[in-house]
Tab-separated table of C-alpha atoms in Angstrom:
chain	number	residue	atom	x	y	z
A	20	UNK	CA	99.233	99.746	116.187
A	21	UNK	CA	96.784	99.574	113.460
A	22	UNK	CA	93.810	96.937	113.616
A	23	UNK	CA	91.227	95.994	111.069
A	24	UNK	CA	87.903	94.654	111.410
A	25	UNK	CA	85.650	93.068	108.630
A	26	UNK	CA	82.024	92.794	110.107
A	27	UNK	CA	81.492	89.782	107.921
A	28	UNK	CA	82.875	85.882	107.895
A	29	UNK	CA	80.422	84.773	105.209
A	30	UNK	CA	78.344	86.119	102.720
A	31	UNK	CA	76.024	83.871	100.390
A	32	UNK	CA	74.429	86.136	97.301
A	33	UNK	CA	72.542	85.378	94.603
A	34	UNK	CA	74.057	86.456	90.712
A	35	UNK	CA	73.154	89.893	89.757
A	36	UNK	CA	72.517	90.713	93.656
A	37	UNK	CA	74.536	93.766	95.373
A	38	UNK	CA	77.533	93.757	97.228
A	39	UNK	CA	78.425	95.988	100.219
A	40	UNK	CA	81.394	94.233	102.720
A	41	UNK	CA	82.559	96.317	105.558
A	42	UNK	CA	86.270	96.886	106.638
A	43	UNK	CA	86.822	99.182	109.443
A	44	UNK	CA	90.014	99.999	110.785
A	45	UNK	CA	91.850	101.827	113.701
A	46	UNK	CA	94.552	103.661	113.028
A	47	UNK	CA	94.641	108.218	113.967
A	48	UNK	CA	97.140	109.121	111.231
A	49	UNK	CA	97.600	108.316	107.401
A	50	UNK	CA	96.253	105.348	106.383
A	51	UNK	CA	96.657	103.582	102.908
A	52	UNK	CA	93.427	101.252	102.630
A	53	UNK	CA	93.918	98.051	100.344
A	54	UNK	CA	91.405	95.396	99.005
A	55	UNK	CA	92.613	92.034	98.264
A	56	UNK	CA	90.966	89.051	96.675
A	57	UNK	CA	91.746	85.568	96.978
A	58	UNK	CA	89.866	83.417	94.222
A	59	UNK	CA	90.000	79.622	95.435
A	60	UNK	CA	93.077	77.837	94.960
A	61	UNK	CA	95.043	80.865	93.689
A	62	UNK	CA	97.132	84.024	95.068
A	63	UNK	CA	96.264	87.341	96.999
A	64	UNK	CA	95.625	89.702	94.209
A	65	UNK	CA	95.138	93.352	94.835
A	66	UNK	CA	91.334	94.592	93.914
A	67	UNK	CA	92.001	98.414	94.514
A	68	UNK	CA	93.206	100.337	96.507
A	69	UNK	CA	92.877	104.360	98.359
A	70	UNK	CA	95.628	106.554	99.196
A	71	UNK	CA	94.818	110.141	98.844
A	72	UNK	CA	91.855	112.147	97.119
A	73	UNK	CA	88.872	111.004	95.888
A	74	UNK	CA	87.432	108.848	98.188
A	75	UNK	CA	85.358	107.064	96.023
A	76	UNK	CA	88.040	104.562	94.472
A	77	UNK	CA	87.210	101.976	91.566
A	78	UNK	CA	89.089	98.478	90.776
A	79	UNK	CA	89.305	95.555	88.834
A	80	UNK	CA	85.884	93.527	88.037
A	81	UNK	CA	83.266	96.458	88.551
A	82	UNK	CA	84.379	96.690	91.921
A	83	UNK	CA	84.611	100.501	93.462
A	84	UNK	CA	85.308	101.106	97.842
A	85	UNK	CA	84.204	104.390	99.460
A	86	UNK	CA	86.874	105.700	102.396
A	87	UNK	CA	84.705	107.761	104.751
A	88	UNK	CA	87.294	109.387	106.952
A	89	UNK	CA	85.149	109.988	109.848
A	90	UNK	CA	83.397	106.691	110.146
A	91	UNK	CA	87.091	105.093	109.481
A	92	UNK	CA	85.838	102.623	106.605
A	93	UNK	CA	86.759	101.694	103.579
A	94	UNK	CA	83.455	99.546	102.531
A	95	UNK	CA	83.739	97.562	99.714
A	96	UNK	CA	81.022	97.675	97.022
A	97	UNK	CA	79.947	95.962	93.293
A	98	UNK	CA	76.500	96.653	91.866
A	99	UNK	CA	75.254	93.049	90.346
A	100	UNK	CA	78.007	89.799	91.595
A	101	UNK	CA	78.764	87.441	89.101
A	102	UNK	CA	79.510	83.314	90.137
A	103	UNK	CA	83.281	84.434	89.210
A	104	UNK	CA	83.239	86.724	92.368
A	105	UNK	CA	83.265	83.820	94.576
A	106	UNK	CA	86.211	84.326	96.583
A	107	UNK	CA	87.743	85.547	100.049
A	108	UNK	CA	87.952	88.997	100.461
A	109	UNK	CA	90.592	91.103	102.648
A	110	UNK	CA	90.911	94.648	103.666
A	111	UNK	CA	93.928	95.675	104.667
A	112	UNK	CA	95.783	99.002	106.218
A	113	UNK	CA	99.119	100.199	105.583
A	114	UNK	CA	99.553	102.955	108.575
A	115	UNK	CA	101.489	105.971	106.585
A	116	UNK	CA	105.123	105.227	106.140
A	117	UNK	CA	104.949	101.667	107.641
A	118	UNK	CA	105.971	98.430	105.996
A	119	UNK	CA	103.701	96.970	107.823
A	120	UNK	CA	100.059	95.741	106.124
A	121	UNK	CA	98.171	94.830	108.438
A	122	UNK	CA	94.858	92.576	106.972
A	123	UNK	CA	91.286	92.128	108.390
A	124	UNK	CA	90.368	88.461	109.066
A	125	UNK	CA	88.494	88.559	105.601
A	126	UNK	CA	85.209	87.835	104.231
A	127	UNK	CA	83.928	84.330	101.895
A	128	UNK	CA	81.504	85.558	99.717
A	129	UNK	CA	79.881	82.784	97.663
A	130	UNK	CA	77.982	83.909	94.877
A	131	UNK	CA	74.621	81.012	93.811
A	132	UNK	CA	74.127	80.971	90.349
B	6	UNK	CA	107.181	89.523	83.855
B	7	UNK	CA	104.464	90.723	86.951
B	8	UNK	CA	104.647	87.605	88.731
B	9	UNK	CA	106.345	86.149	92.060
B	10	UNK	CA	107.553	82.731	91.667
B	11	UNK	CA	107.392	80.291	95.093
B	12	UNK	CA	109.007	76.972	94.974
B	13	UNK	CA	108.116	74.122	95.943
B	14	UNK	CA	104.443	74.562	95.842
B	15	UNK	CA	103.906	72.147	98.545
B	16	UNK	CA	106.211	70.379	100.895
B	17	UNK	CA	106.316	67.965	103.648
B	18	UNK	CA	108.553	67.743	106.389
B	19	UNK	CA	109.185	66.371	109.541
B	20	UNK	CA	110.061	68.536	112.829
B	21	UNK	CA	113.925	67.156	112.055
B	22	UNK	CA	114.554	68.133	108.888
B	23	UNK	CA	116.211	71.285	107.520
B	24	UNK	CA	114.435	73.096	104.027
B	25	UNK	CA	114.290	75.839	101.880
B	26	UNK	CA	111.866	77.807	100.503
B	27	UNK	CA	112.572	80.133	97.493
B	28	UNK	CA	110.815	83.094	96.246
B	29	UNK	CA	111.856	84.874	92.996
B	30	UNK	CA	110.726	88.444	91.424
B	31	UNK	CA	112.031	89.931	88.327
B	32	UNK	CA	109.578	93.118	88.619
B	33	UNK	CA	112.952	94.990	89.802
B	34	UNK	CA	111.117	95.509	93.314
B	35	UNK	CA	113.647	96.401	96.304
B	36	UNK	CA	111.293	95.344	98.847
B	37	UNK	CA	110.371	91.654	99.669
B	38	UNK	CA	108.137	90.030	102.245
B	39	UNK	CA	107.731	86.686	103.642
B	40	UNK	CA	104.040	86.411	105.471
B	41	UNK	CA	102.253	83.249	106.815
B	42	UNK	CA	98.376	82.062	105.947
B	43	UNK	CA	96.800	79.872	108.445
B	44	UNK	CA	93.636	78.267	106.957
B	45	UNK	CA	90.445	80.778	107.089
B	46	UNK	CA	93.007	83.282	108.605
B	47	UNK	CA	94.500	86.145	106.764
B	48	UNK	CA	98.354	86.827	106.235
B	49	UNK	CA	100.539	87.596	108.795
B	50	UNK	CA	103.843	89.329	108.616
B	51	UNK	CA	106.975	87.545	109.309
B	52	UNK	CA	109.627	89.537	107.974
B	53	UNK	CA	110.650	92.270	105.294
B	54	UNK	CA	113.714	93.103	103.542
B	55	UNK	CA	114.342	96.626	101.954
B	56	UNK	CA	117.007	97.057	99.822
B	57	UNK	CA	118.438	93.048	100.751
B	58	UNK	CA	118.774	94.258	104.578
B	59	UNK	CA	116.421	93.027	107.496
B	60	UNK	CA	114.248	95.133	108.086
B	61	UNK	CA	111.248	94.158	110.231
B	62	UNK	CA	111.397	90.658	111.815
B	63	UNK	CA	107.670	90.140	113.869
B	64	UNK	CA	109.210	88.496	116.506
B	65	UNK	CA	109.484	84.988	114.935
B	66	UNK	CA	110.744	81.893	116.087
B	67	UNK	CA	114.555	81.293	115.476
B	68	UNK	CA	113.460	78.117	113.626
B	69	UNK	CA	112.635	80.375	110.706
B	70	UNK	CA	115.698	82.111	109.149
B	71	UNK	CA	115.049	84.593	106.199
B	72	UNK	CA	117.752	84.946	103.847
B	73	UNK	CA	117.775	87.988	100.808
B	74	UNK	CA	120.942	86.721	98.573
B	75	UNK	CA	120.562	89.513	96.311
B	76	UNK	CA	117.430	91.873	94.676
B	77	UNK	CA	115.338	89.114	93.162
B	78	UNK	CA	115.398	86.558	95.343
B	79	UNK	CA	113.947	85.698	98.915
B	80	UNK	CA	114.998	82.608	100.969
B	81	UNK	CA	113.145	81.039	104.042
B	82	UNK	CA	114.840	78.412	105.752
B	83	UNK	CA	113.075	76.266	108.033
B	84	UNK	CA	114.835	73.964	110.768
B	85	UNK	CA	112.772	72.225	113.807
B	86	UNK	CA	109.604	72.769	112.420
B	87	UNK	CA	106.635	71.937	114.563
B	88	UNK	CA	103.205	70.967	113.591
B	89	UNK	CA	101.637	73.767	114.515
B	90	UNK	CA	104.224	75.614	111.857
B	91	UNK	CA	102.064	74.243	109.288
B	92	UNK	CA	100.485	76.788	107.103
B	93	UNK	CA	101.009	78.312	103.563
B	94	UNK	CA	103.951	80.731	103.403
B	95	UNK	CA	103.769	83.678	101.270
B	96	UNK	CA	105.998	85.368	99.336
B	97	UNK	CA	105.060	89.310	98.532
B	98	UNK	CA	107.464	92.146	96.716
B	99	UNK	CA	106.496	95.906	96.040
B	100	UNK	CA	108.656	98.131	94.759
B	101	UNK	CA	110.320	99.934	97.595
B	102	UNK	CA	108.237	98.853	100.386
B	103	UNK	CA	105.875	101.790	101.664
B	104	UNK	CA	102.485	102.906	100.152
B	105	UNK	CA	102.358	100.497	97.743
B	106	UNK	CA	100.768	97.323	96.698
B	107	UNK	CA	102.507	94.138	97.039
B	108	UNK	CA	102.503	91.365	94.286
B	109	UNK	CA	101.799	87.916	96.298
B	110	UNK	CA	103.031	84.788	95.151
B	111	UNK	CA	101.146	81.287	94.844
B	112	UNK	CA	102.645	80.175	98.083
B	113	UNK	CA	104.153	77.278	99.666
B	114	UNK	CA	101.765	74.751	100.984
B	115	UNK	CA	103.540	73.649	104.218
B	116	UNK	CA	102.832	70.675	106.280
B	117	UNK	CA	105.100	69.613	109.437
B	118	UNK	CA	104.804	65.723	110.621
């Protein structure tokens, strides 16, 4: 069974800082990697997500996530945060040809103005 | 229309009662998903229908009974609640089920007296 692990419960930035949040997962076949964000008080919306060829992928909101097959990550990444970005992150796996999504336990990040 | 519709958005019940909740999609999606938030947790799976038919159930109570009437909507009835049932209960739909984002409802806020 597929397992994801987000190395981070909370993250406190300053505006205009970087953004790097891990997601590992385990998983030996085809994976489709997901991002999801949950802004306070509203639904899981889907930030980008990977299935096949470039590995660099880019979203919604400046946000972009690198897959590195051999380190089995899918790292989530935004140059300068905004206050707006203050929200709960999730990675999530879909093992190839699964219904199943399986989602990391997700990461706050709360961006200081 | 890209939106999944929950109703109610809250509800409170006591461990004798018998409710519903509904989820509706008009996206045209064949593949719907009931999943279950705990506070600070991230979703986790309950059930999926393909095509109206069961097809994963992750070994949940008999209290919960899913119900797909036809290709838009999603039922979840609840009998015998307990308190620890409490949670917010997500509705999802993608459009066949595998390798593909799902669209995520608002939710049903859910408490159990």
């Amino acid at each position: 069974a597929q397992s994801v692990s987000q190395h981070n419960h909370h993250v406190i930035l300053s505006e205009a800082a970087s953004l790097e949040l891990g997601c590992n997962y385990s998983y030996g076949g085809t994976v489709n990697l997901f991002w999801y964000v949950q802004y306070p008080g509203q639904h899981l919306q889907l930030l980008l997500k990977y299935f096949s060829g470039d590995p660099l992928v880019k979203g919604i909101k400046g946000f972009e996530a690198e897959f590195i097959k051999s380190k089995f990550s899918f790292n989530l990444r935004k140059p300068s945060v905004q206050w707006s970005d203050t929200a709960e992150y999730f990675c999530a796996v879909n093992a190839g040809g699964s219904y199943q999504l399986t989602f990391g336990k997700g990461t706050k990040l709360s961006v200081i103005p | 229309d890209t939106e999944v519709t929950q109703t109610p958005k809250h509800l409170v019940m006591g461990m004798t009662n018998k409710k519903s909740l509904k989820c509706e999609q008009h996206m045209g999606h064949r593949a719907m998903y009931w999943y279950k938030q705990k506070a600070k947790k991230p979703p986790e799976l309950m059930f999926v229908y393909s095509y109206e038919k069961l097809s994963i159930n992750e070994s949940v109570p008999s209290r919960f009974s899913p119900e797909c009437p036809n290709s838009s909507l999603l039922n979840l009835h609840l009998h015998a609640l307990q308190p620890e049932d409490s949670a917010l209960y997500l509705c999802a739909s993608s459009l066949t089920g595998q390798r593909e984002k799902l669209f995520f409802g608002s939710g049903t806020q859910l408490s159990v007296l």
